[in-house]
Amino acid sequence: MTYHPKSDFLRVMIERGYLADCTDMQALDDAMMAGVVPTYIGYDATAKSLHIGHLLNIMMLRWLQKTGHKPITLMGGGTTKVGDPSFRSDERPLLTPEVIDENIDGMQQVFAQYLTYGDGATDAMMVNNAEWLDGLNYLDFLRDIGRHFSVNRMLSFESVKSRLDREQSLSFLEFNYMILQAYDFLELNRRYGCALQMGGSDQWGNIVNGIDLTRRVIDGQVFGLTSPLLTTSDGRKMGKSADGAIWLNGEMCSPYTFWQFWRNTTDADTGRFLKLYTELPVEECERLGALGGAEINEAKIILANEVTRLLHGVDAAEAAEATAREVFEKGGVGDDLPTLTLDPAEVTNGISIVQLIVRAGLAKSGKDAKRLISENGARLNDAPLEDAGLMIDAAALAQPIKLSAGKKRHALIRLA
């Protein structure tokens, strides 16, 4: 029998498609009806920005706060020094404490767009697990925490098994990661009354470890809830484009590029993504997702506008849409396109079109740029670009020029 939750939060999780598994749905539902449930998701500080792959869980925290509960964004200042081995084929590179702190600062800018931080009962908190992990005494930790973990059970987790089955090395350092993550849950419960950990379904084993540890050490009842690992309808991992991750920090991925990613959603994914990544009513998401023909493109524009508005603000969303309409419908040059500004000294003797394509972010290397030109995928001011040896001088840049890779990726080149 399907369980019908009473709490607003769990109802939203089910209706909008966020829920994969929950350890004890009825008990969690009762706890959410009884009062504020502090809830955390952990984020290792491996990059200066979060990317679209993180956005599903950030939206879950946003809905958690909107339905009267307290989000905790746990920054892995300690665990990033170890590295999560879950479903990786190799060991993560180890980062210095300085780089980790810089990355946390960059990620904090993104969270602030979605969550309200403060000292109120349902205000979000940002916590760094370095607070308790950096000062651990190894022998005490082994005696008090390590004795609760069965190596046999740890070896049975899919994230570990997949590495061992492929005969790929799993270092003892990484093997400790799941113990540290379980300890995070225990410490958050002790310090802040945190009663729920959420994460992607690949974190199920780690979350269950934390629940077991908290029960064994302090006899506390805590819960776990996971979201599905999303792939797009064409089988790609959500958040990846042909050019790599789509970052959430505006300096690493322009609002226009971010908007364009959502505008390029496949027809089959539009309704589902509206439910997951916007706050439009479920019925409206379903209506828009069911549109056919040219009408589905307007649904995708609504999707792009709503997601961009949440992250970058309404002005950025409107500017991105205006630029897209100018570029695609009228063949013009939109003001909001990603722009490469050149120093006049750089073009004194001319600069190669191949170099401009790479520097504008339309190709990863000179080789890729030349292939793009040879396969008729590059355009200069909307005209086919056929000469990979073309040089651009200051006279050609008297007005900004538009470079295009395929039909959907564009950049402006102008002089400072």
Coordinates of C-alpha atoms in Angstrom, one line a residue:
M1 CA 0.0 0.0 0.0
T2 CA 1.3 3.5 -0.9
Y3 CA 1.9 5.7 2.1
H4 CA 0.2 9.1 2.0
P5 CA 2.2 11.5 4.2
K6 CA 0.6 14.1 6.4
S7 CA 3.6 16.5 6.4
D8 CA 4.0 19.1 3.7
F9 CA 7.6 18.3 3.1
L10 CA 7.2 14.6 2.4
R11 CA 4.1 15.3 0.3
V12 CA 6.2 17.6 -1.9
M13 CA 9.0 15.1 -2.1
I14 CA 6.6 12.4 -3.5
E15 CA 4.5 14.6 -5.7
R16 CA 7.4 16.3 -7.4
G17 CA 9.5 13.2 -7.9
Y18 CA 12.3 13.9 -5.4
L19 CA 12.0 10.7 -3.4
A20 CA 13.9 7.5 -4.1
D21 CA 14.1 5.8 -0.6
C22 CA 13.4 6.7 3.0
T23 CA 14.4 4.6 6.1
D24 CA 11.2 5.0 8.0
M25 CA 8.7 7.1 6.2
Q26 CA 5.9 7.0 8.8
A27 CA 8.1 7.8 11.8
L28 CA 9.8 10.7 9.8
D29 CA 6.3 12.0 8.8
D30 CA 5.3 11.9 12.5
A31 CA 8.4 13.8 13.5
M32 CA 7.8 16.4 10.9
M33 CA 4.2 16.9 12.1
A34 CA 5.5 17.3 15.7
G35 CA 7.9 20.1 15.1
V36 CA 11.0 21.4 13.2
V37 CA 13.3 18.7 11.9
P38 CA 16.9 19.9 11.4
T39 CA 18.1 18.2 8.2
Y40 CA 21.5 18.0 6.5
I41 CA 23.1 17.3 3.2
G42 CA 26.9 17.1 3.0
Y43 CA 29.0 18.7 0.2
D44 CA 32.7 18.0 -0.2
A45 CA 34.6 21.1 -1.2
T46 CA 36.3 19.7 -4.3
A47 CA 35.6 22.7 -6.6
K48 CA 35.1 26.5 -6.4
S49 CA 31.4 26.0 -7.4
L50 CA 28.6 23.6 -7.2
H51 CA 27.2 22.4 -10.5
I52 CA 23.8 21.4 -11.9
G53 CA 24.3 17.9 -10.6
H54 CA 23.9 19.4 -7.1
L55 CA 20.8 21.4 -7.9
L56 CA 18.3 18.6 -7.2
N57 CA 19.4 18.3 -3.6
I58 CA 19.7 22.1 -3.1
M59 CA 16.0 22.3 -4.2
M60 CA 15.2 19.6 -1.6
L61 CA 16.7 21.8 1.1
R62 CA 14.8 24.8 -0.3
W63 CA 11.5 22.9 -0.1
L64 CA 12.5 21.7 3.4
Q65 CA 12.8 25.3 4.6
K66 CA 9.7 26.4 2.8
T67 CA 7.7 23.7 4.6
G68 CA 8.9 24.8 8.1
H69 CA 12.1 22.8 8.8
K70 CA 15.8 23.7 9.3
P71 CA 18.3 23.0 6.5
I72 CA 22.0 22.4 7.4
T73 CA 24.5 22.6 4.6
L74 CA 27.5 20.6 5.9
M75 CA 30.7 21.6 4.2
G76 CA 33.3 18.8 4.1
G77 CA 36.3 20.8 5.2
G78 CA 37.5 17.6 6.9
T79 CA 36.2 14.9 4.7
T80 CA 37.5 16.6 1.5
K81 CA 40.9 15.8 2.8
V82 CA 40.1 12.1 2.4
G83 CA 37.8 11.9 -0.6
D84 CA 34.5 10.1 -1.2
P85 CA 35.2 6.8 -3.1
S86 CA 31.5 6.3 -3.9
F87 CA 31.2 5.0 -7.5
R88 CA 34.5 6.5 -8.5
S89 CA 37.0 4.5 -10.6
D90 CA 40.0 6.3 -9.1
E91 CA 41.1 8.2 -6.0
R92 CA 40.3 11.9 -5.8
P93 CA 43.3 14.3 -5.8
L94 CA 44.0 15.6 -2.3
L95 CA 43.5 19.4 -1.8
T96 CA 45.3 21.7 0.6
P97 CA 43.4 23.4 3.4
E98 CA 43.7 26.8 1.7
V99 CA 42.1 25.5 -1.5
I100 CA 39.4 23.8 0.5
D101 CA 38.5 27.0 2.3
E102 CA 38.4 28.9 -1.0
N103 CA 36.1 26.3 -2.5
I104 CA 33.8 26.6 0.5
D105 CA 33.6 30.4 0.1
G106 CA 32.6 29.9 -3.6
M107 CA 29.9 27.3 -2.8
Q108 CA 28.5 29.4 0.0
Q109 CA 27.5 32.1 -2.7
V110 CA 25.3 29.5 -4.4
F111 CA 23.5 28.3 -1.2
A112 CA 22.7 31.9 -0.3
Q113 CA 20.6 32.2 -3.5
Y114 CA 18.3 29.3 -2.4
L115 CA 18.3 29.3 1.4
T116 CA 17.8 31.9 4.1
Y117 CA 20.6 31.7 6.7
G118 CA 20.3 33.1 10.2
D119 CA 19.6 32.2 13.8
G120 CA 15.8 31.5 13.6
A121 CA 14.2 28.1 14.2
T122 CA 14.0 27.3 10.5
D123 CA 16.9 29.4 9.3
A124 CA 19.6 27.5 7.5
M125 CA 23.0 26.8 9.1
M126 CA 26.3 26.3 7.3
V127 CA 28.6 23.9 9.3
N128 CA 32.1 22.7 8.5
N129 CA 32.9 19.1 9.6
A130 CA 36.5 20.2 10.1
E131 CA 35.2 21.5 13.5
W132 CA 35.1 18.0 14.9
L133 CA 37.2 15.9 12.4
D134 CA 40.4 18.0 12.5
G135 CA 40.9 17.5 16.2
L136 CA 40.1 13.8 16.4
N137 CA 42.5 11.6 18.4
Y138 CA 43.0 8.5 16.3
L139 CA 43.2 5.9 19.1
D140 CA 40.2 7.3 20.8
F141 CA 38.3 7.4 17.6
L142 CA 39.1 3.8 16.8
R143 CA 38.1 2.7 20.3
D144 CA 34.9 4.7 20.5
I145 CA 33.6 4.8 16.9
G146 CA 35.6 2.2 14.8
R147 CA 34.4 -0.7 16.9
H148 CA 30.8 -0.2 15.7
F149 CA 31.7 -0.9 12.1
S150 CA 31.8 -4.3 10.4
V151 CA 34.4 -4.6 7.6
N152 CA 32.4 -7.4 6.1
R153 CA 29.4 -5.1 5.9
M154 CA 31.4 -2.2 4.5
L155 CA 32.8 -4.5 1.8
S156 CA 29.2 -5.3 0.8
F157 CA 28.3 -1.7 -0.1
E158 CA 27.9 -1.2 -3.8
S159 CA 30.2 1.8 -3.9
V160 CA 33.0 -0.3 -2.5
K161 CA 32.2 -3.5 -4.3
S162 CA 32.1 -1.9 -7.7
R163 CA 35.7 -0.7 -7.2
L164 CA 36.9 -4.1 -5.9
D165 CA 35.1 -6.1 -8.6
R166 CA 36.9 -4.1 -11.3
E167 CA 40.2 -4.8 -9.4
Q168 CA 40.7 -1.1 -8.9
S169 CA 42.7 0.0 -5.9
L170 CA 40.7 1.3 -2.9
S171 CA 43.1 3.0 -0.4
F172 CA 42.7 2.7 3.3
L173 CA 42.3 6.5 3.3
E174 CA 39.2 6.3 1.1
F175 CA 37.9 3.3 3.0
N176 CA 37.7 5.5 6.1
Y177 CA 35.5 8.0 4.3
M178 CA 32.2 6.1 5.1
I179 CA 33.2 6.0 8.8
L180 CA 33.8 9.7 8.9
Q181 CA 30.5 10.5 7.1
A182 CA 28.6 8.3 9.6
Y183 CA 30.4 10.2 12.4
D184 CA 29.3 13.5 10.9
F185 CA 25.6 12.5 11.3
L186 CA 26.3 11.5 15.0
E187 CA 28.0 14.8 15.7
L188 CA 25.3 16.9 14.0
N189 CA 22.7 15.1 16.0
R190 CA 24.6 15.7 19.2
R191 CA 25.4 19.4 18.5
Y192 CA 22.3 20.6 16.6
G193 CA 19.6 17.9 17.0
C194 CA 19.9 17.0 13.3
A195 CA 17.5 14.1 12.7
L196 CA 17.5 13.6 8.9
Q197 CA 20.3 13.2 6.4
M198 CA 19.4 13.5 2.7
G199 CA 21.5 12.7 -0.4
G200 CA 21.6 11.0 -3.8
S201 CA 20.7 7.3 -3.9
D202 CA 24.4 6.5 -4.3
Q203 CA 24.8 7.7 -0.6
W204 CA 22.3 5.2 0.8
G205 CA 24.9 3.0 2.4
N206 CA 26.8 5.9 3.9
I207 CA 23.5 7.3 5.3
V208 CA 22.4 4.0 6.8
N209 CA 25.9 3.8 8.5
G210 CA 25.3 7.1 10.2
I211 CA 21.8 6.1 11.3
D212 CA 23.2 2.8 12.8
L213 CA 26.1 4.6 14.5
T214 CA 23.8 7.3 16.1
R215 CA 21.6 4.5 17.4
R216 CA 24.5 2.5 18.8
V217 CA 26.3 5.4 20.5
I218 CA 23.6 7.6 21.9
D219 CA 20.4 5.6 21.2
G220 CA 19.0 8.4 19.0
Q221 CA 16.4 8.0 16.3
V222 CA 17.5 9.6 13.1
F223 CA 16.3 9.1 9.5
G224 CA 17.7 8.9 5.9
L225 CA 16.1 10.0 2.7
T226 CA 17.5 9.8 -0.8
S227 CA 16.7 11.3 -4.2
P228 CA 17.0 9.4 -7.5
L229 CA 20.2 9.7 -9.5
L230 CA 19.0 11.6 -12.5
T231 CA 19.9 10.9 -16.1
T232 CA 18.4 12.8 -19.0
S233 CA 16.1 10.9 -21.4
D234 CA 18.9 10.4 -23.8
G235 CA 20.9 8.6 -21.1
R236 CA 23.4 11.3 -20.1
K237 CA 24.2 12.1 -16.5
M238 CA 22.3 15.2 -15.4
G239 CA 24.4 18.4 -15.3
K240 CA 26.9 17.4 -17.9
S241 CA 27.1 19.0 -21.3
A242 CA 29.4 18.4 -24.2
D243 CA 31.8 20.9 -22.6
G244 CA 31.8 19.5 -19.1
A245 CA 30.0 20.6 -15.9
I246 CA 27.5 23.4 -15.9
W247 CA 28.6 25.4 -12.9
L248 CA 26.2 27.4 -10.6
N249 CA 28.6 30.3 -9.9
G250 CA 28.0 33.1 -12.4
E251 CA 31.8 33.7 -12.9
M252 CA 32.3 30.1 -14.0
C253 CA 29.2 29.8 -16.1
S254 CA 27.4 32.9 -17.4
P255 CA 23.7 33.3 -16.7
Y256 CA 23.1 33.1 -20.5
T257 CA 24.9 29.8 -20.8
F258 CA 23.0 28.4 -17.8
W259 CA 19.7 29.6 -19.3
Q260 CA 20.6 28.0 -22.6
F261 CA 21.3 24.6 -20.9
W262 CA 17.7 24.5 -19.7
R263 CA 16.3 25.8 -22.9
N264 CA 17.9 22.8 -24.6
T265 CA 16.2 20.3 -22.4
T266 CA 14.7 17.4 -24.5
D267 CA 10.9 17.3 -24.9
A268 CA 10.7 14.1 -22.8
D269 CA 12.4 15.7 -19.8
T270 CA 10.6 19.1 -19.7
G271 CA 7.7 18.2 -17.4
R272 CA 9.9 16.3 -15.0
F273 CA 12.5 19.0 -14.8
L274 CA 9.8 21.7 -14.2
K275 CA 8.7 19.7 -11.2
L276 CA 12.2 19.2 -9.8
Y277 CA 13.9 22.5 -10.6
T278 CA 11.1 25.1 -10.4
E279 CA 8.4 26.0 -7.9
L280 CA 5.6 26.1 -10.4
P281 CA 2.5 24.1 -9.2
V282 CA 2.6 20.4 -10.1
E283 CA -0.5 20.6 -12.3
E284 CA 1.1 23.5 -14.3
C285 CA 4.3 21.5 -14.7
E286 CA 2.4 18.5 -16.0
R287 CA 0.4 20.7 -18.4
L288 CA 3.5 22.3 -19.8
G289 CA 5.3 19.0 -20.1
A290 CA 2.5 17.5 -22.1
L291 CA 2.5 20.2 -24.8
G292 CA 3.4 19.1 -28.3
G293 CA 4.9 20.5 -31.4
A294 CA 6.3 24.1 -31.3
E295 CA 4.4 24.7 -28.0
I296 CA 6.8 22.6 -26.0
N297 CA 9.5 25.2 -26.9
E298 CA 7.6 27.8 -24.9
A299 CA 7.5 25.3 -22.0
K300 CA 11.3 25.0 -22.2
I301 CA 11.6 28.8 -22.1
I302 CA 9.5 28.9 -19.0
L303 CA 11.7 26.2 -17.5
A304 CA 14.9 28.1 -18.4
N305 CA 13.4 31.4 -17.0
E306 CA 12.2 29.9 -13.7
V307 CA 15.5 28.0 -13.0
T308 CA 17.7 31.0 -13.9
R309 CA 15.5 33.3 -11.9
L310 CA 16.1 31.2 -8.7
L311 CA 19.8 31.2 -9.1
H312 CA 20.7 34.5 -10.9
G313 CA 17.6 36.7 -10.3
V314 CA 14.8 37.8 -12.5
D315 CA 16.8 40.4 -14.5
A316 CA 19.4 37.8 -15.6
A317 CA 16.6 35.5 -16.7
E318 CA 14.9 38.2 -18.7
A319 CA 18.2 39.3 -20.3
A320 CA 19.0 35.7 -21.2
E321 CA 15.6 35.2 -22.9
A322 CA 15.9 38.5 -24.8
T323 CA 19.3 37.5 -26.0
A324 CA 18.2 34.1 -27.1
R325 CA 15.2 35.5 -29.0
E326 CA 17.5 38.1 -30.7
V327 CA 20.1 35.5 -31.7
F328 CA 17.8 32.7 -32.7
E329 CA 14.7 34.3 -34.0
K330 CA 16.1 37.5 -35.6
G331 CA 19.7 36.4 -36.4
G332 CA 21.0 39.3 -34.4
V333 CA 23.7 39.8 -31.7
G334 CA 22.3 39.7 -28.2
D335 CA 23.7 41.9 -25.4
D336 CA 23.9 39.0 -22.9
L337 CA 26.0 36.5 -25.0
P338 CA 29.2 35.3 -23.4
T339 CA 31.8 37.9 -24.4
L340 CA 35.5 37.7 -24.9
T341 CA 37.1 41.2 -24.6
L342 CA 40.5 41.6 -26.3
D343 CA 43.2 44.1 -25.6
P344 CA 43.9 46.1 -28.8
A345 CA 47.6 45.1 -28.4
E346 CA 46.6 41.5 -28.9
V347 CA 45.3 42.1 -32.4
T348 CA 48.1 44.5 -33.7
N349 CA 49.3 41.7 -36.0
G350 CA 46.0 39.9 -36.1
I351 CA 44.8 36.9 -34.1
S352 CA 43.8 33.5 -35.5
I353 CA 40.1 32.5 -35.7
V354 CA 41.1 29.2 -34.2
Q355 CA 42.5 30.9 -31.1
L356 CA 39.4 33.0 -30.8
I357 CA 37.1 30.0 -30.9
V358 CA 39.1 28.3 -28.1
R359 CA 39.3 31.5 -25.9
A360 CA 35.6 32.1 -26.4
G361 CA 34.9 28.7 -24.9
L362 CA 33.4 27.2 -28.0
A363 CA 36.1 24.6 -28.4
K364 CA 38.4 22.9 -25.9
S365 CA 41.6 23.0 -28.0
G366 CA 42.9 24.3 -31.3
K367 CA 42.5 20.8 -32.7
D368 CA 38.8 20.8 -31.7
A369 CA 38.3 24.3 -33.2
K370 CA 39.8 23.2 -36.6
R371 CA 37.6 20.1 -36.6
L372 CA 34.6 22.3 -35.9
I373 CA 35.5 24.4 -38.9
S374 CA 36.2 21.5 -41.2
E375 CA 32.9 19.9 -40.3
N376 CA 31.0 23.1 -41.2
G377 CA 30.0 23.6 -37.5
A378 CA 31.5 27.1 -37.1
R379 CA 30.0 30.4 -38.1
L380 CA 31.3 34.0 -38.1
N381 CA 28.5 36.6 -37.9
D382 CA 26.0 33.8 -38.9
A383 CA 27.9 33.0 -42.1
P384 CA 29.7 29.6 -42.5
L385 CA 33.3 29.8 -41.5
E386 CA 35.4 27.7 -43.9
D387 CA 39.0 29.0 -43.5
A388 CA 40.8 27.7 -40.4
G389 CA 43.8 30.0 -41.2
L390 CA 41.7 33.2 -41.1
M391 CA 43.3 36.0 -39.1
I392 CA 41.2 38.7 -37.4
D393 CA 42.7 42.2 -37.1
A394 CA 41.6 45.4 -35.3
A395 CA 39.6 46.6 -38.4
A396 CA 37.5 43.4 -38.4
L397 CA 36.8 44.2 -34.7
A398 CA 35.6 47.7 -35.2
Q399 CA 32.2 46.2 -34.4
P400 CA 31.8 43.2 -32.2
I401 CA 31.8 39.9 -34.1
K402 CA 29.7 36.8 -33.3
L403 CA 31.2 33.3 -33.3
S404 CA 28.9 30.3 -33.3
A405 CA 29.5 26.6 -32.7
G406 CA 26.6 24.7 -34.1
K407 CA 23.1 26.2 -33.8
K408 CA 23.0 26.8 -30.0
R409 CA 26.4 28.0 -28.8
H410 CA 27.5 31.6 -29.4
A411 CA 30.0 34.2 -28.2
L412 CA 30.8 37.8 -28.9
I413 CA 34.3 39.0 -29.5
R414 CA 35.0 42.7 -29.0
L415 CA 37.9 45.1 -28.3
A416 CA 38.3 46.7 -24.9

